[in-house]
Coordinates of C-alpha atoms and ligand atoms in Angstrom, one line a residue:
M42 CA 0.0 0.0 0.0
F43 CA 1.1 3.6 -0.6
S44 CA -0.5 6.9 0.2
T45 CA 1.5 9.5 -1.9
V46 CA 2.1 9.3 -5.7
L47 CA 4.5 11.4 -7.7
I48 CA 3.2 12.0 -11.2
A49 CA 6.2 12.1 -13.6
N50 CA 4.5 13.8 -16.5
R51 CA 2.7 17.0 -17.5
G52 CA -0.4 18.3 -19.2
E53 CA -3.7 16.6 -19.4
I54 CA -2.4 13.1 -18.4
A55 CA -0.8 14.5 -15.2
L56 CA -4.2 16.0 -14.3
R57 CA -6.0 12.8 -15.3
V58 CA -3.8 10.7 -13.0
M59 CA -4.1 13.2 -10.1
R60 CA -7.9 13.1 -10.3
A61 CA -7.8 9.3 -9.9
C62 CA -5.4 9.6 -7.0
K63 CA -7.6 12.2 -5.2
E64 CA -10.6 9.9 -5.6
L65 CA -8.6 7.1 -4.0
G66 CA -7.6 9.4 -1.1
L67 CA -3.9 9.5 -2.3
R68 CA -1.7 12.6 -1.9
T69 CA -0.3 13.9 -5.2
V70 CA 3.1 15.3 -6.1
A71 CA 3.8 17.1 -9.3
V72 CA 7.2 17.8 -11.0
Y73 CA 7.6 20.6 -13.4
S74 CA 10.0 22.5 -15.6
E75 CA 10.4 26.2 -15.7
A76 CA 8.2 26.3 -18.8
D77 CA 5.3 24.9 -16.7
R78 CA 5.4 27.2 -13.6
R79 CA 1.8 28.3 -14.2
A80 CA 0.5 25.1 -15.6
L81 CA -2.7 23.5 -14.4
H82 CA -1.1 20.2 -13.2
V83 CA 1.2 22.2 -11.0
R84 CA -1.6 24.0 -9.3
Y85 CA -3.8 20.9 -9.0
A86 CA -1.3 18.8 -7.2
D87 CA -1.0 18.8 -3.4
E88 CA 2.7 19.5 -3.7
A89 CA 4.9 20.5 -6.7
Y90 CA 8.6 20.5 -7.3
L91 CA 10.6 22.4 -9.9
I92 CA 13.1 20.0 -11.5
G93 CA 14.8 22.1 -14.0
P94 CA 14.8 23.8 -17.4
P95 CA 12.5 22.4 -20.0
P96 CA 12.0 19.7 -21.1
A97 CA 12.9 18.3 -17.6
T98 CA 9.8 16.0 -17.2
E99 CA 10.6 14.5 -20.7
S100 CA 14.2 13.9 -20.3
Y101 CA 16.1 10.6 -19.6
L102 CA 18.7 12.7 -17.7
Q103 CA 16.0 13.5 -15.1
I104 CA 15.5 9.9 -13.9
E105 CA 17.7 10.5 -10.9
R106 CA 16.1 13.9 -10.2
I107 CA 12.6 12.5 -10.3
I108 CA 13.5 9.6 -7.9
E109 CA 15.2 12.1 -5.5
T110 CA 12.2 14.3 -5.6
A111 CA 9.9 11.3 -4.8
K112 CA 12.0 10.6 -1.8
R113 CA 12.1 14.2 -0.7
A114 CA 8.3 14.5 -1.0
G115 CA 7.6 11.2 0.8
A116 CA 6.1 9.6 -2.3
E117 CA 6.1 5.8 -2.3
A118 CA 4.9 5.4 -5.9
I119 CA 5.5 7.0 -9.3
H120 CA 3.0 7.2 -12.1
P121 CA 4.7 7.9 -15.4
G122 CA 1.6 8.9 -17.4
Y123 CA 2.2 8.1 -21.0
G124 CA 5.5 10.0 -21.3
F125 CA 8.4 8.1 -22.6
L126 CA 9.4 7.3 -19.0
A127 CA 6.3 5.1 -19.1
E128 CA 7.9 2.5 -21.5
N129 CA 11.4 2.8 -20.1
A130 CA 12.4 -0.5 -18.4
D131 CA 15.5 1.3 -16.9
F132 CA 13.2 3.8 -15.2
A133 CA 11.0 1.1 -13.8
R134 CA 14.1 -0.7 -12.5
A135 CA 15.5 2.5 -11.0
C136 CA 12.2 3.0 -9.2
R137 CA 12.3 -0.6 -7.8
D138 CA 16.0 -0.2 -6.8
A139 CA 15.1 3.0 -4.9
G140 CA 12.3 1.2 -3.1
L141 CA 9.5 3.0 -5.0
I142 CA 6.5 1.4 -6.7
F143 CA 6.4 2.0 -10.5
I144 CA 2.7 2.2 -11.5
G145 CA 3.0 0.0 -14.6
P146 CA 4.2 -3.4 -15.7
S147 CA 7.4 -5.0 -14.4
P148 CA 10.6 -4.1 -16.1
E149 CA 10.9 -7.7 -17.2
A150 CA 7.5 -7.8 -19.0
M151 CA 8.2 -4.4 -20.5
A152 CA 11.5 -5.6 -21.8
R153 CA 9.9 -8.8 -23.3
M154 CA 7.4 -6.7 -25.3
G155 CA 9.7 -3.7 -25.9
G156 CA 11.3 -4.6 -29.2
K157 CA 9.2 -5.2 -32.3
V158 CA 11.0 -8.5 -33.3
P159 CA 10.9 -10.0 -29.8
A160 CA 7.2 -9.0 -29.4
R161 CA 6.5 -10.7 -32.8
N162 CA 8.2 -13.9 -31.5
E163 CA 6.2 -13.8 -28.3
A164 CA 3.0 -13.4 -30.3
I165 CA 3.8 -16.4 -32.5
A166 CA 4.6 -18.5 -29.4
A167 CA 1.2 -17.4 -27.9
D168 CA -0.6 -18.4 -31.1
V169 CA -1.5 -14.8 -31.9
P170 CA -1.7 -14.1 -35.6
V171 CA 1.1 -11.8 -37.0
V172 CA 1.5 -10.5 -40.6
P173 CA 3.2 -13.2 -42.7
G174 CA 6.9 -12.5 -42.7
T175 CA 10.2 -13.4 -41.1
T176 CA 11.1 -13.4 -37.4
H177 CA 14.9 -13.2 -38.1
P178 CA 16.9 -10.5 -39.7
V179 CA 17.3 -10.8 -43.5
E180 CA 20.9 -10.8 -44.8
S181 CA 20.7 -10.0 -48.5
A182 CA 18.6 -8.6 -51.3
E183 CA 18.4 -12.2 -52.7
E184 CA 16.8 -13.4 -49.5
V185 CA 14.3 -10.5 -49.7
L186 CA 13.4 -11.6 -53.3
R187 CA 12.9 -15.2 -52.2
L188 CA 10.6 -14.1 -49.3
A189 CA 8.7 -11.7 -51.5
A190 CA 8.0 -14.5 -54.0
E191 CA 6.6 -16.5 -51.1
F192 CA 4.4 -13.8 -49.5
G193 CA 3.5 -12.0 -52.7
Y194 CA 3.9 -8.2 -53.4
P195 CA 3.8 -5.6 -52.0
I196 CA 6.1 -6.4 -49.1
A197 CA 7.4 -4.2 -46.3
I198 CA 11.1 -4.0 -45.3
K199 CA 11.1 -2.9 -41.7
A200 CA 13.9 -1.9 -39.4
S201 CA 14.1 -4.3 -36.4
A202 CA 14.8 -1.4 -34.1
G203 CA 12.2 0.8 -35.7
G204 CA 8.9 2.0 -34.3
G205 CA 6.2 4.6 -34.5
G206 CA 6.3 4.4 -38.3
R207 CA 10.0 5.0 -38.7
G208 CA 12.1 2.6 -40.8
L209 CA 9.4 1.1 -43.1
K210 CA 10.0 0.6 -46.9
V211 CA 7.2 -0.6 -49.2
V212 CA 8.3 -2.7 -52.2
N213 CA 5.9 -3.3 -55.1
A214 CA 7.9 -5.3 -57.6
P215 CA 11.1 -7.5 -57.8
D216 CA 13.1 -4.8 -59.7
E217 CA 12.7 -2.4 -56.7
V218 CA 14.1 -4.9 -54.2
P219 CA 17.9 -4.3 -54.4
A220 CA 17.6 -0.5 -54.0
A221 CA 14.9 -0.7 -51.3
Y222 CA 16.9 -3.2 -49.3
E223 CA 20.1 -1.1 -49.4
S224 CA 18.2 2.1 -48.6
A225 CA 16.2 0.4 -45.7
R226 CA 19.5 -0.7 -44.2
R227 CA 21.2 2.6 -44.5
E228 CA 18.2 4.5 -43.0
A229 CA 17.9 1.9 -40.2
A230 CA 21.6 2.4 -39.4
A231 CA 21.3 6.1 -39.4
A232 CA 18.1 6.3 -37.3
F233 CA 18.5 3.4 -34.9
K234 CA 22.3 2.6 -34.8
S235 CA 21.4 -0.9 -36.1
D236 CA 21.0 -1.8 -39.8
E237 CA 19.1 -5.0 -39.0
V238 CA 15.9 -5.3 -41.1
Y239 CA 13.2 -8.0 -41.6
V240 CA 10.5 -8.6 -44.2
E241 CA 6.6 -8.7 -43.9
K242 CA 3.8 -8.9 -46.4
Y243 CA 2.5 -5.3 -46.7
I244 CA -1.2 -4.9 -45.8
L245 CA -2.5 -2.4 -48.3
N246 CA -5.4 -0.7 -46.7
P247 CA -5.9 -1.9 -43.1
R248 CA -7.6 -0.4 -40.1
H249 CA -5.6 0.2 -36.9
I250 CA -7.5 -1.6 -34.1
E251 CA -6.0 -2.0 -30.6
I252 CA -7.1 -4.1 -27.7
Q253 CA -7.0 -2.7 -24.1
V254 CA -5.9 -5.2 -21.5
L255 CA -5.9 -4.9 -17.7
A256 CA -4.0 -7.4 -15.5
D257 CA -3.5 -7.8 -11.8
Q258 CA -0.7 -9.4 -9.8
H259 CA -2.8 -12.5 -9.2
G260 CA -2.8 -13.9 -12.7
N261 CA -6.1 -12.3 -13.8
V262 CA -6.0 -10.7 -17.3
L263 CA -9.1 -9.0 -18.9
Y264 CA -9.6 -7.4 -22.2
L265 CA -11.8 -4.3 -22.3
G266 CA -12.8 -4.2 -25.9
E267 CA -11.1 -2.4 -28.7
R268 CA -10.3 1.0 -30.0
D269 CA -10.4 1.9 -33.7
C270 CA -7.6 4.4 -34.3
S271 CA -7.5 4.4 -38.0
I272 CA -7.8 8.2 -38.4
Q273 CA -4.2 9.3 -38.1
R274 CA -1.8 11.4 -40.1
R275 CA 1.8 10.4 -40.3
H276 CA 1.5 8.1 -37.3
Q277 CA -0.1 10.7 -35.1
K278 CA -3.6 9.6 -34.1
L279 CA -6.3 12.2 -34.4
I280 CA -9.6 10.4 -33.7
E281 CA -10.2 7.2 -31.8
E282 CA -13.4 5.3 -31.1
S283 CA -14.8 2.3 -29.3
P284 CA -16.2 0.0 -30.4
S285 CA -14.7 -0.3 -33.9
P286 CA -17.4 -0.1 -36.6
A287 CA -15.6 -3.0 -38.3
L288 CA -15.7 -5.7 -35.7
T289 CA -18.3 -8.4 -35.2
P290 CA -18.8 -9.8 -31.7
E291 CA -17.0 -13.0 -32.8
L292 CA -14.0 -11.1 -34.1
R293 CA -13.9 -8.9 -30.9
T294 CA -13.8 -12.1 -28.8
A295 CA -11.1 -13.6 -30.9
M296 CA -8.9 -10.5 -30.8
G297 CA -9.5 -10.0 -27.1
M298 CA -8.7 -13.7 -26.3
A299 CA -5.5 -13.4 -28.4
A300 CA -4.5 -10.2 -26.5
V301 CA -5.1 -11.9 -23.2
R302 CA -3.0 -15.0 -24.2
L303 CA -0.1 -12.8 -25.1
A304 CA -0.3 -10.6 -22.0
Q305 CA -0.5 -13.7 -19.8
R306 CA 2.5 -15.3 -21.5
V307 CA 4.8 -12.4 -20.7
G308 CA 3.5 -12.0 -17.1
Y309 CA 2.0 -8.6 -17.9
T310 CA 0.5 -6.5 -15.1
G311 CA -1.4 -3.2 -15.2
A312 CA -3.0 -1.5 -18.2
G313 CA -1.6 -2.3 -21.7
T314 CA -2.5 -2.1 -25.3
L315 CA -2.0 -4.5 -28.2
E316 CA -1.9 -3.0 -31.6
F317 CA -3.3 -4.9 -34.6
L318 CA -3.8 -4.3 -38.3
F319 CA -7.2 -5.4 -39.5
E320 CA -8.2 -6.0 -43.1
D321 CA -10.9 -8.2 -44.7
G322 CA -11.9 -9.8 -41.4
R323 CA -8.4 -10.8 -40.5
F324 CA -6.3 -9.3 -37.7
Y325 CA -2.5 -9.2 -37.3
F326 CA -0.6 -8.3 -34.1
L327 CA 1.9 -5.5 -34.6
E328 CA 3.2 -4.4 -31.3
M329 CA 2.3 -3.7 -27.6
N330 CA 2.3 -0.4 -25.8
T331 CA 3.1 -1.1 -22.2
R332 CA 1.5 2.1 -20.8
I333 CA -1.7 3.9 -20.4
Q334 CA -2.5 5.6 -23.8
V335 CA -3.9 9.0 -24.7
E336 CA -7.0 7.3 -26.1
H337 CA -7.8 5.1 -23.0
T338 CA -10.7 7.4 -22.4
V339 CA -13.0 5.9 -25.0
T340 CA -12.6 2.5 -23.4
E341 CA -13.5 4.1 -20.0
Q342 CA -16.6 5.6 -21.5
V343 CA -17.9 2.3 -22.9
T344 CA -16.9 0.0 -20.1
G345 CA -17.5 2.4 -17.1
I346 CA -14.1 1.3 -15.7
D347 CA -11.7 4.0 -14.5
L348 CA -8.5 2.6 -16.1
V349 CA -6.1 4.9 -14.2
K350 CA -7.7 4.1 -10.9
W351 CA -7.2 0.4 -11.6
Q352 CA -3.6 0.8 -12.7
I353 CA -3.1 2.3 -9.2
R354 CA -5.1 -0.4 -7.4
V355 CA -3.3 -3.3 -9.1
A356 CA 0.0 -1.7 -8.3
Q357 CA -1.1 -1.8 -4.7
G358 CA -1.7 -5.5 -5.1
L359 CA -5.5 -5.5 -5.3
P360 CA -7.2 -8.1 -7.4
L361 CA -9.4 -7.2 -10.3
P362 CA -13.0 -7.8 -9.2
W363 CA -14.5 -8.9 -12.5
T364 CA -14.6 -12.0 -14.7
Q365 CA -14.4 -11.5 -18.4
E366 CA -18.1 -12.2 -18.7
Q367 CA -18.9 -9.3 -16.4
I368 CA -17.2 -6.8 -18.8
E369 CA -20.0 -5.2 -20.8
L370 CA -19.5 -2.6 -23.6
R371 CA -22.3 0.0 -23.6
G372 CA -22.9 2.6 -26.3
H373 CA -20.3 4.3 -28.4
A374 CA -17.5 6.7 -27.6
I375 CA -15.4 8.9 -29.8
E376 CA -12.3 11.0 -28.9
C377 CA -11.0 14.0 -30.9
R378 CA -7.5 15.2 -30.1
I379 CA -7.6 19.0 -29.9
N380 CA -4.0 19.9 -30.9
A381 CA -2.3 23.3 -31.3
E382 CA -1.7 22.7 -34.9
D383 CA -2.9 24.3 -38.2
P384 CA -4.7 21.7 -40.3
A385 CA -4.7 24.1 -43.2
H386 CA -0.9 24.1 -43.3
A387 CA 0.2 20.5 -43.0
F388 CA -0.7 20.5 -39.3
R389 CA 2.3 22.7 -38.5
P390 CA 2.7 23.4 -34.8
A391 CA 0.8 26.5 -33.6
L392 CA 2.7 28.1 -30.8
G393 CA 1.2 31.0 -29.0
T394 CA -1.1 32.1 -26.2
I395 CA -4.6 30.8 -25.7
T396 CA -6.5 34.1 -25.4
R397 CA -10.0 32.5 -25.0
Y398 CA -10.8 29.0 -23.8
R399 CA -14.4 27.7 -23.3
E400 CA -15.0 24.0 -23.0
P401 CA -18.2 22.3 -24.2
H402 CA -20.5 20.7 -21.5
G403 CA -23.5 18.5 -21.2
F404 CA -24.6 14.9 -21.2
G405 CA -22.1 12.5 -22.7
V406 CA -19.3 15.1 -23.0
R407 CA -15.9 14.8 -21.4
V408 CA -13.0 17.1 -21.8
D409 CA -9.5 16.1 -20.5
S410 CA -7.5 19.2 -20.8
G411 CA -4.0 20.4 -19.9
Y412 CA -4.4 24.1 -20.6
T413 CA -6.7 27.0 -19.8
E414 CA -7.2 30.6 -20.9
G415 CA -4.1 32.7 -20.7
D416 CA -1.7 29.7 -21.0
T417 CA 1.1 29.8 -23.5
I418 CA 1.8 26.6 -25.3
P419 CA 5.5 25.7 -24.8
Q420 CA 7.6 24.6 -27.7
F421 CA 9.2 21.8 -25.7
Y422 CA 6.2 19.4 -25.4
D423 CA 3.7 17.8 -27.7
S424 CA 0.9 19.8 -29.2
L425 CA -2.1 18.2 -27.3
I426 CA -4.2 20.9 -25.8
A427 CA -7.2 18.8 -24.8
K428 CA -9.1 15.6 -25.5
L429 CA -12.7 15.9 -26.4
I430 CA -14.5 12.7 -25.7
V431 CA -18.2 12.0 -26.3
W432 CA -20.4 9.1 -25.4
G433 CA -23.7 8.2 -27.2
Q434 CA -26.2 5.3 -27.0
D435 CA -25.0 4.4 -30.5
R436 CA -22.5 5.7 -33.1
D437 CA -24.8 8.1 -34.8
E438 CA -25.7 9.8 -31.5
A439 CA -22.0 10.0 -30.6
I440 CA -21.2 11.6 -34.0
A441 CA -24.0 14.1 -33.6
R442 CA -22.9 14.9 -30.0
M443 CA -19.3 15.3 -31.2
R444 CA -20.5 17.8 -33.9
R445 CA -22.3 19.8 -31.3
A446 CA -19.4 19.7 -28.7
L447 CA -16.9 20.7 -31.4
A448 CA -19.1 23.7 -32.3
D449 CA -19.3 24.6 -28.6
F450 CA -15.6 24.4 -28.0
E451 CA -14.1 28.0 -28.2
I452 CA -10.3 28.3 -28.4
D453 CA -8.8 31.5 -29.7
G454 CA -5.2 32.7 -30.0
V455 CA -3.8 29.6 -31.6
H456 CA -4.9 27.4 -34.5
T457 CA -6.3 24.0 -33.4
T458 CA -7.4 20.8 -35.0
I459 CA -11.1 21.6 -34.3
P460 CA -11.9 22.5 -37.9
F461 CA -10.3 19.3 -39.1
H462 CA -12.5 17.3 -36.7
Q463 CA -15.6 19.1 -37.9
L464 CA -14.7 18.2 -41.5
V465 CA -14.2 14.5 -40.6
M466 CA -17.6 14.4 -38.7
D467 CA -19.2 15.7 -41.9
T468 CA -17.4 13.2 -44.2
P469 CA -19.8 10.4 -45.4
A470 CA -17.2 7.7 -45.3
F471 CA -16.6 8.4 -41.6
A472 CA -20.3 8.4 -40.9
R473 CA -20.5 5.0 -42.6
G474 CA -17.7 3.7 -40.4
E475 CA -15.4 3.0 -43.4
A476 CA -12.2 4.8 -42.3
T477 CA -8.9 2.9 -42.8
I478 CA -5.4 4.2 -42.1
R479 CA -5.6 5.9 -45.6
F480 CA -8.7 8.0 -44.6
I481 CA -6.6 11.2 -44.7
G482 CA -5.4 11.4 -48.2
T483 CA -8.4 9.6 -49.8
H484 CA -11.6 10.9 -48.1
V485 CA -10.0 14.0 -46.8
T486 CA -7.8 15.5 -49.5
D487 CA -5.1 18.2 -49.3
A488 CA -7.5 20.6 -51.0
D489 CA -10.1 19.9 -48.3
L490 CA -7.5 20.6 -45.6
R491 CA -6.3 23.8 -47.3
A492 CA -9.9 25.0 -47.3
L493 CA -9.8 24.9 -43.5
E494 CA -7.6 28.1 -43.5
R495 CA -9.1 30.7 -41.2
P496 CA -8.0 33.7 -39.3
I497 CA -7.5 33.4 -35.6
A498 CA -8.6 35.9 -33.0
P499 CA -5.8 38.1 -31.8
A500 CA -4.0 38.1 -28.5
E501 CA -5.4 40.8 -26.2
G502 CA -3.2 43.9 -26.2
N503 CA -1.2 42.6 -29.2
G504 CA -1.4 45.7 -31.3
H505 CA 0.1 44.0 -34.3
A506 CA -2.5 41.3 -34.5
S507 CA -5.5 43.4 -33.3
A508 CA -4.8 45.7 -36.2
Q509 CA -5.8 42.8 -38.5
V510 CA -8.7 41.0 -36.7
R511 CA -11.3 42.3 -34.2
M512 CA -14.2 40.7 -32.5
F513 CA -17.5 42.5 -32.0
D514 CA -20.8 41.6 -30.5
V515 CA -23.4 43.1 -32.6
E516 CA -27.2 43.2 -32.1
V517 CA -29.3 43.4 -35.2
N518 CA -33.0 43.8 -34.5
G519 CA -32.4 42.5 -31.0
R520 CA -30.6 39.4 -32.3
R521 CA -27.0 39.0 -31.2
F522 CA -24.3 38.2 -33.7
A523 CA -20.6 37.6 -32.9
V524 CA -18.8 39.3 -35.7
R525 CA -15.1 38.9 -36.6
I526 CA -13.8 41.7 -38.7
A527 CA -10.5 41.4 -40.5
G528 CA -8.7 44.8 -41.0
V529 CA -9.8 46.5 -44.2
G530 CA -7.2 46.1 -46.9
L531 CA -4.9 44.1 -44.7
P532 CA -4.1 40.5 -45.3
V533 CA -5.2 38.2 -42.5
L534 CA -2.1 36.6 -41.4
P535 CA -1.9 33.1 -39.9
V536 CA -0.7 33.4 -36.2
N537 CA 2.7 31.9 -37.0
G538 CA 3.7 34.6 -39.4
P539 CA 3.9 34.7 -43.1
A540 CA 5.7 31.4 -43.7
A541 CA 5.9 28.9 -40.9
A542 CA 8.1 25.8 -41.3
Q543 CA 6.4 22.6 -42.5
P544 CA 6.7 19.4 -40.6
R545 CA 9.1 17.0 -42.2
G546 CA 9.8 13.2 -42.2
G547 CA 10.3 11.4 -39.0
R548 CA 7.6 11.7 -36.3
R549 CA 5.7 13.8 -38.8
G550 CA 6.6 14.5 -42.4
G551 CA 5.6 17.1 -44.9
S552 CA 6.8 19.3 -47.7
A553 CA 9.5 21.8 -46.9
G554 CA 8.7 25.4 -46.1
A555 CA 10.7 28.3 -47.4
A556 CA 12.0 30.7 -44.9
R557 CA 11.0 34.1 -46.2
A558 CA 11.9 37.5 -44.9
L559 CA 11.7 41.1 -45.9
D560 CA 15.5 41.0 -46.3
N561 CA 16.1 39.0 -49.4
N562 CA 19.4 37.8 -48.0
A563 CA 18.2 36.4 -44.7
V564 CA 17.2 32.8 -44.0
V565 CA 14.7 33.3 -41.2
S566 CA 13.1 30.8 -38.8
P567 CA 9.4 31.0 -39.2
I568 CA 8.8 29.4 -35.8
Q569 CA 10.2 29.3 -32.3
G570 CA 12.1 26.1 -31.6
T571 CA 15.5 24.5 -31.3
I572 CA 17.9 23.9 -34.2
V573 CA 18.6 20.2 -34.3
A574 CA 20.5 19.9 -37.6
I575 CA 22.5 22.4 -39.8
R576 CA 22.8 21.6 -43.5
A577 CA 24.4 24.9 -44.5
Q578 CA 28.0 26.2 -44.3
P579 CA 29.6 29.4 -45.5
G580 CA 30.5 29.4 -49.1
M581 CA 28.1 26.6 -50.0
P582 CA 26.0 27.2 -53.1
V583 CA 22.3 26.4 -52.5
E584 CA 19.1 26.0 -54.7
A585 CA 15.8 27.7 -53.8
G586 CA 13.9 25.3 -51.5
Q587 CA 17.0 23.4 -50.4
V588 CA 16.9 22.3 -46.8
L589 CA 19.3 24.4 -44.7
F590 CA 18.2 23.8 -41.1
V591 CA 16.0 21.3 -39.2
I592 CA 14.2 22.9 -36.2
E593 CA 12.4 21.0 -33.5
A594 CA 9.2 22.5 -32.0
M595 CA 6.6 20.6 -30.1
K596 CA 8.3 17.3 -30.6
M597 CA 8.1 17.7 -34.4
E598 CA 11.0 18.2 -36.7
N599 CA 10.5 20.9 -39.3
E600 CA 12.7 21.8 -42.3
I601 CA 13.8 25.4 -43.0
T602 CA 14.6 25.9 -46.7
A603 CA 16.5 28.4 -48.8
P604 CA 14.2 31.3 -49.9
R605 CA 16.2 31.7 -53.1
A606 CA 19.2 30.3 -54.9
G607 CA 22.5 31.7 -53.9
T608 CA 25.6 31.1 -51.8
I609 CA 25.6 30.9 -48.0
A610 CA 27.5 33.9 -46.6
E611 CA 27.2 33.3 -42.9
V612 CA 25.6 30.7 -40.5
L613 CA 24.5 32.5 -37.4
V614 CA 23.4 29.6 -35.2
Q615 CA 24.8 26.3 -33.9
E616 CA 23.1 22.9 -33.2
R617 CA 21.0 23.0 -30.0
T618 CA 20.5 26.8 -30.3
A619 CA 17.0 27.9 -29.2
V620 CA 15.7 30.4 -31.7
Q621 CA 12.8 32.8 -31.9
A622 CA 10.3 33.1 -34.7
G623 CA 11.7 35.7 -37.1
Q624 CA 15.3 35.2 -36.1
T625 CA 17.9 35.2 -38.9
L626 CA 19.7 31.8 -39.0
A627 CA 21.9 32.4 -42.0
T628 CA 22.6 35.0 -44.7
L629 CA 22.9 34.5 -48.4
R630 CA 24.8 36.3 -51.0
Ligands
LIG50 C1 2.6 -2.3 -41.5 C2 1.6 -1.8 -42.4 C3 1.2 -2.6 -43.4 N1 1.7 -3.9 -43.5 N2 3.1 -3.5 -41.7 C4 3.4 1.8 -39.3 C5 3.7 2.1 -37.9 C6 4.2 0.8 -37.4 N3 3.8 0.7 -36.0 C7 3.6 -0.2 -38.2 N4 3.1 0.5 -39.4 C8 2.6 -0.2 -40.4 N5 3.0 -1.5 -40.5 C9 2.6 -4.3 -42.7 N6 3.1 -5.5 -42.8 C10 1.1 -0.5 -42.3 C11 1.6 0.3 -41.3 C12 1.1 1.6 -41.2 C13 0.2 2.0 -40.1 C14 -0.1 1.2 -39.1 C15 -0.9 1.6 -38.0 C16 -1.4 2.9 -38.1 C17 -1.1 3.7 -39.1 C18 -0.3 3.3 -40.1 C19 0.0 4.2 -41.2 C20 0.8 3.8 -42.2 C21 1.3 2.5 -42.2

């Protein structure tokens, strides 16, 4: 048993965990970085400790500091949220060695399911279907050709150490194999320090369906239905729902039992998620997430089970009080991730201050938020502002309720994904429950996304912005209208300035953005962030559009390109330099 929990995370999930702790009568301890001094999770905790400059709560270097802080605050347990400390077996072990309870699976179970290839082998051993493919590294292009002939094209060459969508090459025909094999190995070596690759049949147009499991320390493992997370962009999920519109009760049971077999085999405890691809009535295990996930909320809404509370209770040694037969799924839940991103411009990060923030309310509406009015979104963390979750008696009611709640959600000062979600809710293929992982790109086109361009309301007291957009309440014949007036004759600028960087490959890819400035010789950063790579040196000739810098903001890498052809005169920043929007990074001649 323990009575004080340190929450080693920030934002909405830190608040989510603290609410569960409070309901269980547990004292809560927050840790925070200098960027989060005013943050909601810091104010909500019983005690809070500054642990350093940002990112702090997201840094491997902070493991010692977090454990020291737990000791100092008298915490006996640590909940990692869904931060990357959550899937770090070393952190779980360090907690154990310090006499602290890590609220999550054992480091041993985590390690067994941590790698993609080991997890695939555990699945095969547990009689859980995986995509046809190899379980050993492939050694030559000839071997890839032999395997492809066996499985049929297209095939995927995957980096053994890859994950989150990195290190996957699709090959459509034999003549593409040699080049793809070499390139997959090179990319794997560069990204993961291991050039080991393996081969799978490529599933062309699947859904992403995952099974939630919950296990106690007494050998009980339950599955709590599934989540359909097919609506994603470049491996960032945007909308999740439960149940999946694609599953029959028979398939749900088969997937759930498969998930339980695998969790049981590796001695899993706590909450975990098994990811599957699903196509044509067949499912294939991909990998396991050994943590609570962002989208756990939709499972909570349809099962009525507070997953975070049960993570804590099983960590205290309590047994799960249900049999599988007692788990009932009721109604339908949908979650929309409200991110500080501009969907009209390749979902680029939208840094800034939230000048107005009003959440939707009412029956079947839940908002798990990490921010409030007046907060500035820091560049160091992900772009999630809030999760909007609705429940309905059936899927149609849930969609109608989501439409209403999205319209009721008022966020000004930064661009958000709300217009994107409204577009999806109005897309017939989504209403019919037909979304696959290709939904964005087929049913929602680039042109549809560009049409979501809109002005954002200005920051209060920001003379520059308020010269362009003003809000008025107007009564016409006694009827009130909220009117947004864009400055006459002035262009309505997006909040990030005239040309923000575009996300690039990696966690989120995209076409490159040119760095434009009034000064024709300056290469200017369109966003605030940290320079992570420099591809320019003095004297180097460059083409217009050539990538010169890579800048990281909100956990996304963005490319900064040359605004014109020329020669680099000076490079004014170094790697790891933090830069402001509008700052000159290099000069051209
Ligand atoms: C696949 C696949 C199709 N066939 N493997 C991408 C992320 C990584 N976790 C696995 N991924 C995929 N593996 C085979 N054999 C398609 C994907 C994939 C994907 C999977 C889940 C959710 C979104 C996705 C988007 C693109 C590709």
